[in-house]
Amino acid sequence: MQNTQIIPSFSSDVIEIERFDHINSIHQNEWNQIAGQYFYAKTDYLSIIEDNQREKMEFVYFLIKVKDKYLAAIYFQYIHFELINAVNNLKEKNENQCSILQSVFSIAKSKQLPLLQSGNIFFTEDDGLYFKKEVTEDLKIKIIESVCNYIRSDKDKGKSTSVVFSGFHQKSEICMDKVNGLYELETEPNLIMKIQSSWGSFDDYMQSMSSKYRQRVKKVYKQTAELKVKVFSESEIIENEADLIQLYKNVANHANFNMAYLNKGYFIAMKRLFQDQFIMKGYYLQGQLVGFTSAFYQNENQYVHFIGMNYEVNESIPLYHRILFEFVNDSIEHQNKIVYLGRTATEIKTTIGAEPIVLYNYINLSKKWYMCMAPKVLHRFGAKPYIVRSPFKELQVEEVKS
């Protein structure tokens, strides 16, 4: 299904928006010319996401023309966000006020909020907005505002939908704070670790640490010495799929809330598509699979993807710390420049050398009174305070982020 709407911009340009509800319906050559420089925005990757989530999620793709030339590609995932997740998240962050907050959301707990979120909720780096290089900042803002207007005016499905533009940092190419009608919300930071050119081995990395943190690394490896780490082939992913999904769910359910869950077939499809650029490892203890990792290797960078763990094992040995150090070791061996570690476990990740990059979401709620309430309510969903603890000799200052 395709819907096209012509919306005059704020200048003499005419912005033409083409909407598609399925990735296979779009003009794939035009899409990939705009967004294809990002492996996670190519149509073959997006097709896997759509197939894996088609029973629980809908998708909206926009191709945008200006003066009859395709200049932008934007996509959203349509989510039915359960507000009970919001209540649980607020309890976690505001224990002293939970009785008040519980009463505020008592009616909404059983309801769902129709939500269009830009990009891929299963991939931290993807904000879902792509532009050709010649598009100016002013034109980007006009295009985004036009897409928002289109969504608000689109009545073909009878939905009153809120919009979230997700995952922007201060140095983003798009100045989202200049887009009209959006509420800015600071979220959990993305953790990024730069691999120094002087680290020719994991031992070089350890030697760059202070004695305190170097001893911690040694202790982690000593306590996890019984672990056997195995790189999975495609056939081994298939063979272990049920266990992999269960370990993944252990971690997913450990989070304060989740927008959606992966279904079976996802890891197999990723391995088939990316081959050696998608690596899954299994962590075995006494012959039992107790954890796994997955990561993409693209353009001299490592993008940590999903992990899974047995939390009972993690309580007895530092499994998670071992996993983090293995990511570092892998990137050194692959001669990567950056490891993208994702949003969770901020303080722990800083202790291995990662730096937190503050991220912002930009929100347009479906009803005006929602937007009036936004400053009073949404700030409670912002990032929790955390302490940055660098392990390196030259950076021994602890910094509190609040």
mmCIF file of N, CA and C in Angstrom, residues 33-162:
data_model
loop_
_atom_site.group_PDB
_atom_site.id
_atom_site.type_symbol
_atom_site.label_atom_id
_atom_site.label_comp_id
_atom_site.label_asym_id
_atom_site.label_seq_id
_atom_site.Cartn_x
_atom_site.Cartn_y
_atom_site.Cartn_z
ATOM 1 N N GLN A 33 20.295 3.975 -1.977
ATOM 2 C CA GLN A 33 21.183 5.066 -2.371
ATOM 3 C C GLN A 33 21.276 6.116 -1.267
ATOM 4 N N ILE A 34 20.183 6.309 -0.537
ATOM 5 C CA ILE A 34 20.161 7.308 0.533
ATOM 6 C C ILE A 34 20.694 6.731 1.842
ATOM 7 N N ALA A 35 20.211 5.539 2.219
ATOM 8 C CA ALA A 35 20.489 4.991 3.546
ATOM 9 C C ALA A 35 21.490 3.845 3.545
ATOM 10 N N GLY A 36 21.883 3.372 2.370
ATOM 11 C CA GLY A 36 22.669 2.152 2.270
ATOM 12 C C GLY A 36 24.080 2.227 2.812
ATOM 13 N N GLN A 37 24.574 3.427 3.109
ATOM 14 C CA GLN A 37 25.914 3.512 3.705
ATOM 15 C C GLN A 37 25.924 2.940 5.122
ATOM 16 N N TYR A 38 24.744 2.791 5.721
ATOM 17 C CA TYR A 38 24.613 2.196 7.050
ATOM 18 C C TYR A 38 24.091 0.770 6.877
ATOM 19 N N PHE A 39 24.875 -0.216 7.317
ATOM 20 C CA PHE A 39 24.485 -1.608 7.086
ATOM 21 C C PHE A 39 23.141 -1.932 7.718
ATOM 22 N N TYR A 40 22.808 -1.272 8.836
ATOM 23 C CA TYR A 40 21.563 -1.553 9.547
ATOM 24 C C TYR A 40 20.368 -0.815 8.946
ATOM 25 N N ALA A 41 20.591 -0.054 7.878
ATOM 26 C CA ALA A 41 19.481 0.647 7.233
ATOM 27 C C ALA A 41 19.209 0.139 5.824
ATOM 28 N N LYS A 42 19.971 -0.846 5.381
ATOM 29 C CA LYS A 42 19.740 -1.410 4.062
ATOM 30 C C LYS A 42 18.464 -2.253 4.062
ATOM 31 N N THR A 43 17.883 -2.371 2.903
ATOM 32 C CA THR A 43 16.589 -3.048 2.812
ATOM 33 C C THR A 43 16.666 -4.520 3.192
ATOM 34 N N ASP A 44 17.807 -5.195 2.928
ATOM 35 C CA ASP A 44 17.879 -6.617 3.274
ATOM 36 C C ASP A 44 17.885 -6.814 4.783
ATOM 37 N N TYR A 45 18.541 -5.918 5.525
ATOM 38 C CA TYR A 45 18.514 -5.989 6.986
ATOM 39 C C TYR A 45 17.109 -5.668 7.512
ATOM 40 N N LEU A 46 16.520 -4.591 7.004
ATOM 41 C CA LEU A 46 15.195 -4.186 7.473
ATOM 42 C C LEU A 46 14.146 -5.255 7.168
ATOM 43 N N SER A 47 14.346 -5.985 6.095
ATOM 44 C CA SER A 47 13.412 -7.054 5.749
ATOM 45 C C SER A 47 13.419 -8.154 6.813
ATOM 46 N N ILE A 48 14.600 -8.451 7.372
ATOM 47 C CA ILE A 48 14.689 -9.453 8.439
ATOM 48 C C ILE A 48 13.932 -8.982 9.677
ATOM 49 N N ILE A 49 14.121 -7.707 10.043
ATOM 50 C CA ILE A 49 13.407 -7.160 11.199
ATOM 51 C C ILE A 49 11.901 -7.263 10.990
ATOM 52 N N GLU A 50 11.448 -6.894 9.799
ATOM 53 C CA GLU A 50 10.010 -6.927 9.517
ATOM 54 C C GLU A 50 9.469 -8.347 9.580
ATOM 55 N N ASP A 51 10.183 -9.294 9.002
ATOM 56 C CA ASP A 51 9.733 -10.690 9.034
ATOM 57 C C ASP A 51 9.689 -11.224 10.460
ATOM 58 N N ASN A 52 10.673 -10.844 11.287
ATOM 59 C CA ASN A 52 10.752 -11.365 12.646
ATOM 60 C C ASN A 52 9.666 -10.798 13.546
ATOM 61 N N GLN A 53 9.155 -9.603 13.197
ATOM 62 C CA GLN A 53 8.221 -8.911 14.080
ATOM 63 C C GLN A 53 6.834 -8.705 13.479
ATOM 64 N N ARG A 54 6.565 -9.307 12.341
ATOM 65 C CA ARG A 54 5.339 -8.951 11.614
ATOM 66 C C ARG A 54 4.057 -9.244 12.395
ATOM 67 N N GLU A 55 4.078 -10.185 13.338
ATOM 68 C CA GLU A 55 2.865 -10.495 14.094
ATOM 69 C C GLU A 55 2.625 -9.518 15.241
ATOM 70 N N LYS A 56 3.650 -8.783 15.666
ATOM 71 C CA LYS A 56 3.510 -7.919 16.841
ATOM 72 C C LYS A 56 3.787 -6.447 16.552
ATOM 73 N N MET A 57 4.267 -6.137 15.375
ATOM 74 C CA MET A 57 4.697 -4.781 15.095
ATOM 75 C C MET A 57 4.360 -4.420 13.652
ATOM 76 N N GLU A 58 4.051 -3.147 13.432
ATOM 77 C CA GLU A 58 3.855 -2.640 12.081
ATOM 78 C C GLU A 58 4.987 -1.686 11.737
ATOM 79 N N PHE A 59 5.131 -1.396 10.448
ATOM 80 C CA PHE A 59 6.254 -0.588 9.991
ATOM 81 C C PHE A 59 5.761 0.480 9.028
ATOM 82 N N VAL A 60 6.408 1.630 9.077
ATOM 83 C CA VAL A 60 6.068 2.731 8.175
ATOM 84 C C VAL A 60 7.369 3.283 7.603
ATOM 85 N N TYR A 61 7.442 3.332 6.281
ATOM 86 C CA TYR A 61 8.630 3.816 5.593
ATOM 87 C C TYR A 61 8.257 5.030 4.744
ATOM 88 N N PHE A 62 9.092 6.048 4.782
ATOM 89 C CA PHE A 62 8.868 7.245 3.986
ATOM 90 C C PHE A 62 10.056 7.499 3.076
ATOM 91 N N LEU A 63 9.771 7.739 1.808
ATOM 92 C CA LEU A 63 10.750 8.302 0.883
ATOM 93 C C LEU A 63 10.299 9.718 0.560
ATOM 94 N N ILE A 64 11.214 10.662 0.636
ATOM 95 C CA ILE A 64 10.859 12.070 0.503
ATOM 96 C C ILE A 64 11.562 12.673 -0.695
ATOM 97 N N LYS A 65 10.754 13.306 -1.544
ATOM 98 C CA LYS A 65 11.264 14.019 -2.717
ATOM 99 C C LYS A 65 11.236 15.522 -2.466
ATOM 100 N N VAL A 66 12.222 16.213 -2.982
ATOM 101 C CA VAL A 66 12.207 17.666 -3.032
ATOM 102 C C VAL A 66 12.539 18.056 -4.467
ATOM 103 N N LYS A 67 11.606 18.771 -5.120
ATOM 104 C CA LYS A 67 11.767 19.132 -6.534
ATOM 105 C C LYS A 67 12.038 17.893 -7.379
ATOM 106 N N ASP A 68 11.223 16.849 -7.131
ATOM 107 C CA ASP A 68 11.241 15.606 -7.906
ATOM 108 C C ASP A 68 12.522 14.793 -7.744
ATOM 109 N N LYS A 69 13.300 15.067 -6.703
ATOM 110 C CA LYS A 69 14.528 14.305 -6.451
ATOM 111 C C LYS A 69 14.454 13.682 -5.063
ATOM 112 N N TYR A 70 14.692 12.363 -4.979
ATOM 113 C CA TYR A 70 14.682 11.704 -3.678
ATOM 114 C C TYR A 70 15.877 12.156 -2.852
ATOM 115 N N LEU A 71 15.593 12.709 -1.669
ATOM 116 C CA LEU A 71 16.654 13.254 -0.825
ATOM 117 C C LEU A 71 16.674 12.672 0.581
ATOM 118 N N ALA A 72 15.609 12.012 1.006
ATOM 119 C CA ALA A 72 15.554 11.518 2.388
ATOM 120 C C ALA A 72 14.790 10.205 2.475
ATOM 121 N N ALA A 73 15.204 9.385 3.435
ATOM 122 C CA ALA A 73 14.509 8.135 3.765
ATOM 123 C C ALA A 73 14.329 8.098 5.276
ATOM 124 N N ILE A 74 13.103 7.851 5.712
ATOM 125 C CA ILE A 74 12.794 7.836 7.144
ATOM 126 C C ILE A 74 11.893 6.640 7.419
ATOM 127 N N TYR A 75 12.183 5.933 8.512
ATOM 128 C CA TYR A 75 11.264 4.835 8.834
ATOM 129 C C TYR A 75 10.982 4.766 10.324
ATOM 130 N N PHE A 76 9.814 4.200 10.615
ATOM 131 C CA PHE A 76 9.318 4.064 11.982
ATOM 132 C C PHE A 76 8.869 2.630 12.218
ATOM 133 N N GLN A 77 8.932 2.235 13.468
ATOM 134 C CA GLN A 77 8.313 0.993 13.906
ATOM 135 C C GLN A 77 7.099 1.357 14.747
ATOM 136 N N TYR A 78 5.963 0.775 14.380
ATOM 137 C CA TYR A 78 4.704 1.066 15.064
ATOM 138 C C TYR A 78 4.534 0.075 16.208
ATOM 139 N N ILE A 79 4.557 0.592 17.433
ATOM 140 C CA ILE A 79 4.566 -0.228 18.634
ATOM 141 C C ILE A 79 3.341 0.066 19.481
ATOM 142 N N HIS A 80 2.762 -0.966 20.051
ATOM 143 C CA HIS A 80 1.700 -0.792 21.046
ATOM 144 C C HIS A 80 2.372 -0.853 22.413
ATOM 145 N N PHE A 81 2.778 0.300 22.915
ATOM 146 C CA PHE A 81 3.551 0.366 24.156
ATOM 147 C C PHE A 81 2.632 0.197 25.355
ATOM 148 N N GLU A 82 2.904 -0.826 26.161
ATOM 149 C CA GLU A 82 2.086 -1.098 27.336
ATOM 150 C C GLU A 82 2.491 -0.169 28.471
ATOM 151 N N LEU A 83 1.554 0.623 28.962
ATOM 152 C CA LEU A 83 1.874 1.632 29.970
ATOM 153 C C LEU A 83 2.255 1.025 31.318
ATOM 154 N N ILE A 84 1.963 -0.267 31.529
ATOM 155 C CA ILE A 84 2.426 -0.907 32.754
ATOM 156 C C ILE A 84 3.943 -0.867 32.826
ATOM 157 N N ASN A 85 4.608 -0.902 31.650
ATOM 158 C CA ASN A 85 6.062 -0.793 31.619
ATOM 159 C C ASN A 85 6.521 0.557 32.143
ATOM 160 N N ALA A 86 5.753 1.599 31.830
ATOM 161 C CA ALA A 86 6.092 2.929 32.316
ATOM 162 C C ALA A 86 5.973 2.992 33.834
ATOM 163 N N VAL A 87 4.927 2.378 34.375
ATOM 164 C CA VAL A 87 4.740 2.359 35.825
ATOM 165 C C VAL A 87 5.913 1.663 36.502
ATOM 166 N N ASN A 88 6.305 0.511 35.975
ATOM 167 C CA ASN A 88 7.414 -0.230 36.572
ATOM 168 C C ASN A 88 8.706 0.564 36.510
ATOM 169 N N ASN A 89 8.915 1.271 35.387
ATOM 170 C CA ASN A 89 10.113 2.081 35.255
ATOM 171 C C ASN A 89 10.125 3.221 36.253
ATOM 172 N N LEU A 90 8.988 3.837 36.468
ATOM 173 C CA LEU A 90 8.905 4.943 37.420
ATOM 174 C C LEU A 90 9.113 4.450 38.852
ATOM 175 N N LYS A 91 8.599 3.269 39.156
ATOM 176 C CA LYS A 91 8.833 2.698 40.488
ATOM 177 C C LYS A 91 10.326 2.540 40.743
ATOM 178 N N GLU A 92 11.024 2.052 39.729
ATOM 179 C CA GLU A 92 12.458 1.792 39.861
ATOM 180 C C GLU A 92 13.221 3.073 40.146
ATOM 181 N N LYS A 93 12.815 4.172 39.513
ATOM 182 C CA LYS A 93 13.572 5.412 39.616
ATOM 183 C C LYS A 93 13.065 6.343 40.703
ATOM 184 N N ASN A 94 11.866 6.112 41.214
ATOM 185 C CA ASN A 94 11.260 7.033 42.170
ATOM 186 C C ASN A 94 10.596 6.257 43.300
ATOM 187 N N GLU A 95 11.375 5.456 43.994
ATOM 188 C CA GLU A 95 10.798 4.580 45.005
ATOM 189 C C GLU A 95 10.042 5.341 46.078
ATOM 190 N N ASN A 96 10.540 6.524 46.454
ATOM 191 C CA ASN A 96 9.916 7.292 47.528
ATOM 192 C C ASN A 96 8.572 7.885 47.112
ATOM 193 N N GLN A 97 8.354 7.991 45.790
ATOM 194 C CA GLN A 97 7.119 8.602 45.318
ATOM 195 C C GLN A 97 6.217 7.594 44.625
ATOM 196 N N CYS A 98 6.536 6.308 44.754
ATOM 197 C CA CYS A 98 5.831 5.327 43.927
ATOM 198 C C CYS A 98 4.340 5.285 44.210
ATOM 199 N N SER A 99 3.909 5.589 45.461
ATOM 200 C CA SER A 99 2.477 5.559 45.750
ATOM 201 C C SER A 99 1.747 6.649 44.990
ATOM 202 N N ILE A 100 2.378 7.831 44.888
ATOM 203 C CA ILE A 100 1.779 8.922 44.117
ATOM 204 C C ILE A 100 1.738 8.574 42.642
ATOM 205 N N LEU A 101 2.865 8.067 42.147
ATOM 206 C CA LEU A 101 2.940 7.736 40.735
ATOM 207 C C LEU A 101 1.990 6.600 40.393
ATOM 208 N N GLN A 102 1.838 5.668 41.321
ATOM 209 C CA GLN A 102 0.937 4.547 41.074
ATOM 210 C C GLN A 102 -0.490 5.043 40.879
ATOM 211 N N SER A 103 -0.901 6.020 41.664
ATOM 212 C CA SER A 103 -2.256 6.539 41.522
ATOM 213 C C SER A 103 -2.433 7.291 40.214
ATOM 214 N N VAL A 104 -1.370 7.999 39.779
ATOM 215 C CA VAL A 104 -1.445 8.743 38.519
ATOM 216 C C VAL A 104 -1.691 7.798 37.362
ATOM 217 N N PHE A 105 -1.040 6.612 37.413
ATOM 218 C CA PHE A 105 -1.116 5.691 36.293
ATOM 219 C C PHE A 105 -2.071 4.521 36.528
ATOM 220 N N SER A 106 -2.852 4.578 37.600
ATOM 221 C CA SER A 106 -3.694 3.433 37.942
ATOM 222 C C SER A 106 -4.676 3.086 36.823
ATOM 223 N N ILE A 107 -5.176 4.112 36.162
ATOM 224 C CA ILE A 107 -6.121 3.864 35.069
ATOM 225 C C ILE A 107 -5.399 3.393 33.820
ATOM 226 N N ALA A 108 -4.198 3.987 33.586
ATOM 227 C CA ALA A 108 -3.479 3.722 32.337
ATOM 228 C C ALA A 108 -2.753 2.382 32.325
ATOM 229 N N LYS A 109 -2.632 1.739 33.476
ATOM 230 C CA LYS A 109 -1.825 0.524 33.566
ATOM 231 C C LYS A 109 -2.267 -0.565 32.590
ATOM 232 N N SER A 110 -3.548 -0.659 32.360
ATOM 233 C CA SER A 110 -4.052 -1.730 31.519
ATOM 234 C C SER A 110 -4.171 -1.310 30.056
ATOM 235 N N LYS A 111 -3.687 -0.123 29.728
ATOM 236 C CA LYS A 111 -3.865 0.399 28.383
ATOM 237 C C LYS A 111 -2.544 0.402 27.618
ATOM 238 N N GLN A 112 -2.679 0.587 26.301
ATOM 239 C CA GLN A 112 -1.527 0.664 25.427
ATOM 240 C C GLN A 112 -1.483 2.034 24.757
ATOM 241 N N LEU A 113 -0.264 2.508 24.520
ATOM 242 C CA LEU A 113 -0.067 3.779 23.837
ATOM 243 C C LEU A 113 0.436 3.500 22.433
ATOM 244 N N PRO A 114 -0.364 3.833 21.396
ATOM 245 C CA PRO A 114 0.123 3.662 20.024
ATOM 246 C C PRO A 114 1.320 4.585 19.801
ATOM 247 N N LEU A 115 2.430 4.022 19.365
ATOM 248 C CA LEU A 115 3.677 4.769 19.317
ATOM 249 C C LEU A 115 4.425 4.467 18.026
ATOM 250 N N LEU A 116 4.790 5.522 17.304
ATOM 251 C CA LEU A 116 5.684 5.402 16.157
ATOM 252 C C LEU A 116 7.072 5.827 16.613
ATOM 253 N N GLN A 117 8.016 4.886 16.622
ATOM 254 C CA GLN A 117 9.382 5.217 17.023
ATOM 255 C C GLN A 117 10.299 5.137 15.810
ATOM 256 N N SER A 118 11.063 6.196 15.609
ATOM 257 C CA SER A 118 11.956 6.210 14.461
ATOM 258 C C SER A 118 13.082 5.205 14.651
ATOM 259 N N GLY A 119 13.514 4.618 13.549
ATOM 260 C CA GLY A 119 14.626 3.688 13.590
ATOM 261 C C GLY A 119 14.235 2.325 14.111
ATOM 262 N N ASN A 120 15.251 1.587 14.531
ATOM 263 C CA ASN A 120 15.100 0.192 14.918
ATOM 264 C C ASN A 120 15.324 0.053 16.417
ATOM 265 N N ILE A 121 14.307 -0.332 17.160
ATOM 266 C CA ILE A 121 14.446 -0.455 18.610
ATOM 267 C C ILE A 121 15.402 -1.573 18.997
ATOM 268 N N PHE A 122 15.768 -2.428 18.038
ATOM 269 C CA PHE A 122 16.700 -3.512 18.319
ATOM 270 C C PHE A 122 18.147 -3.144 17.997
ATOM 271 N N PHE A 123 18.383 -1.874 17.624
ATOM 272 C CA PHE A 123 19.745 -1.466 17.266
ATOM 273 C C PHE A 123 19.967 -0.036 17.730
ATOM 274 N N THR A 124 20.847 0.147 18.715
ATOM 275 C CA THR A 124 21.020 1.441 19.372
ATOM 276 C C THR A 124 21.443 2.547 18.415
ATOM 277 N N GLU A 125 22.290 2.243 17.445
ATOM 278 C CA GLU A 125 22.871 3.290 16.602
ATOM 279 C C GLU A 125 21.898 3.848 15.565
ATOM 280 N N ASP A 126 20.745 3.251 15.406
ATOM 281 C CA ASP A 126 19.854 3.589 14.299
ATOM 282 C C ASP A 126 18.770 4.562 14.735
ATOM 283 N N ASP A 127 18.840 5.804 14.231
ATOM 284 C CA ASP A 127 17.792 6.787 14.547
ATOM 285 C C ASP A 127 16.701 6.827 13.482
ATOM 286 N N GLY A 128 16.918 6.148 12.354
ATOM 287 C CA GLY A 128 15.871 6.017 11.345
ATOM 288 C C GLY A 128 15.722 7.172 10.383
ATOM 289 N N LEU A 129 16.588 8.172 10.460
ATOM 290 C CA LEU A 129 16.516 9.338 9.575
ATOM 291 C C LEU A 129 17.771 9.391 8.715
ATOM 292 N N TYR A 130 17.591 9.395 7.389
ATOM 293 C CA TYR A 130 18.723 9.363 6.475
ATOM 294 C C TYR A 130 18.518 10.409 5.382
ATOM 295 N N PHE A 131 19.600 11.125 5.077
ATOM 296 C CA PHE A 131 19.538 12.204 4.100
ATOM 297 C C PHE A 131 20.729 12.128 3.161
ATOM 298 N N LYS A 132 20.525 12.575 1.950
ATOM 299 C CA LYS A 132 21.659 12.715 1.045
ATOM 300 C C LYS A 132 22.546 13.868 1.519
ATOM 301 N N LYS A 133 23.809 13.807 1.125
ATOM 302 C CA LYS A 133 24.794 14.752 1.652
ATOM 303 C C LYS A 133 24.460 16.201 1.322
ATOM 304 N N GLU A 134 23.801 16.434 0.198
ATOM 305 C CA GLU A 134 23.540 17.821 -0.207
ATOM 306 C C GLU A 134 22.395 18.474 0.556
ATOM 307 N N VAL A 135 21.687 17.718 1.389
ATOM 308 C CA VAL A 135 20.549 18.271 2.131
ATOM 309 C C VAL A 135 21.060 19.163 3.260
ATOM 310 N N THR A 136 20.629 20.407 3.268
ATOM 311 C CA THR A 136 21.060 21.353 4.293
ATOM 312 C C THR A 136 20.341 21.084 5.610
ATOM 313 N N GLU A 137 20.863 21.674 6.681
ATOM 314 C CA GLU A 137 20.236 21.497 7.993
ATOM 315 C C GLU A 137 18.817 22.052 7.991
ATOM 316 N N ASP A 138 18.613 23.222 7.388
ATOM 317 C CA ASP A 138 17.271 23.810 7.353
ATOM 318 C C ASP A 138 16.289 22.907 6.619
ATOM 319 N N LEU A 139 16.746 22.307 5.516
ATOM 320 C CA LEU A 139 15.857 21.440 4.752
ATOM 321 C C LEU A 139 15.567 20.155 5.520
ATOM 322 N N LYS A 140 16.548 19.631 6.254
ATOM 323 C CA LYS A 140 16.295 18.457 7.088
ATOM 324 C C LYS A 140 15.178 18.733 8.085
ATOM 325 N N ILE A 141 15.241 19.897 8.723
ATOM 326 C CA ILE A 141 14.221 20.262 9.708
ATOM 327 C C ILE A 141 12.850 20.366 9.052
ATOM 328 N N LYS A 142 12.799 20.968 7.859
ATOM 329 C CA LYS A 142 11.523 21.099 7.148
ATOM 330 C C LYS A 142 10.959 19.728 6.769
ATOM 331 N N ILE A 143 11.838 18.832 6.352
ATOM 332 C CA ILE A 143 11.392 17.488 5.989
ATOM 333 C C ILE A 143 10.825 16.763 7.206
ATOM 334 N N ILE A 144 11.526 16.837 8.332
ATOM 335 C CA ILE A 144 11.051 16.168 9.550
ATOM 336 C C ILE A 144 9.714 16.748 9.994
ATOM 337 N N GLU A 145 9.583 18.072 9.969
ATOM 338 C CA GLU A 145 8.314 18.699 10.346
ATOM 339 C C GLU A 145 7.193 18.299 9.397
ATOM 340 N N SER A 146 7.509 18.160 8.106
ATOM 341 C CA SER A 146 6.500 17.740 7.140
ATOM 342 C C SER A 146 6.049 16.308 7.389
ATOM 343 N N VAL A 147 6.990 15.432 7.743
ATOM 344 C CA VAL A 147 6.631 14.047 8.059
ATOM 345 C C VAL A 147 5.757 13.996 9.317
ATOM 346 N N CYS A 148 6.087 14.812 10.321
ATOM 347 C CA CYS A 148 5.247 14.880 11.525
ATOM 348 C C CYS A 148 3.843 15.351 11.177
ATOM 349 N N ASN A 149 3.741 16.356 10.341
ATOM 350 C CA ASN A 149 2.427 16.851 9.914
ATOM 351 C C ASN A 149 1.659 15.778 9.162
ATOM 352 N N TYR A 150 2.380 15.040 8.327
ATOM 353 C CA TYR A 150 1.744 13.951 7.577
ATOM 354 C C TYR A 150 1.167 12.915 8.546
ATOM 355 N N ILE A 151 1.954 12.508 9.530
ATOM 356 C CA ILE A 151 1.499 11.488 10.490
ATOM 357 C C ILE A 151 0.276 11.973 11.245
ATOM 358 N N ARG A 152 0.301 13.236 11.680
ATOM 359 C CA ARG A 152 -0.843 13.774 12.436
ATOM 360 C C ARG A 152 -2.100 13.861 11.581
ATOM 361 N N SER A 153 -1.921 14.090 10.278
ATOM 362 C CA SER A 153 -3.087 14.265 9.400
ATOM 363 C C SER A 153 -3.533 12.974 8.736
ATOM 364 N N ASP A 154 -2.753 11.900 8.898
ATOM 365 C CA ASP A 154 -3.045 10.639 8.223
ATOM 366 C C ASP A 154 -4.139 9.896 8.979
ATOM 367 N N LYS A 155 -5.303 9.804 8.394
ATOM 368 C CA LYS A 155 -6.460 9.204 9.080
ATOM 369 C C LYS A 155 -6.850 7.850 8.497
ATOM 370 N N ASP A 156 -5.994 7.294 7.597
ATOM 371 C CA ASP A 156 -6.448 6.096 6.889
ATOM 372 C C ASP A 156 -6.593 4.892 7.805
ATOM 373 N N LYS A 157 -5.904 4.896 8.951
ATOM 374 C CA LYS A 157 -6.030 3.768 9.871
ATOM 375 C C LYS A 157 -6.763 4.145 11.147
ATOM 376 N N GLY A 158 -7.213 5.370 11.230
ATOM 377 C CA GLY A 158 -7.972 5.803 12.382
ATOM 378 C C GLY A 158 -7.203 5.781 13.680
ATOM 379 N N LYS A 159 -5.882 6.007 13.600
ATOM 380 C CA LYS A 159 -5.047 5.914 14.781
ATOM 381 C C LYS A 159 -4.603 7.298 15.245
ATOM 382 N N SER A 160 -4.655 7.495 16.538
ATOM 383 C CA SER A 160 -4.092 8.693 17.148
ATOM 384 C C SER A 160 -2.741 8.295 17.718
ATOM 385 N N THR A 161 -1.677 8.700 17.047
ATOM 386 C CA THR A 161 -0.374 8.116 17.297
ATOM 387 C C THR A 161 0.619 9.141 17.807
ATOM 388 N N SER A 162 1.361 8.769 18.848
ATOM 389 C CA SER A 162 2.470 9.574 19.326
ATOM 390 C C SER A 162 3.725 9.183 18.559
#
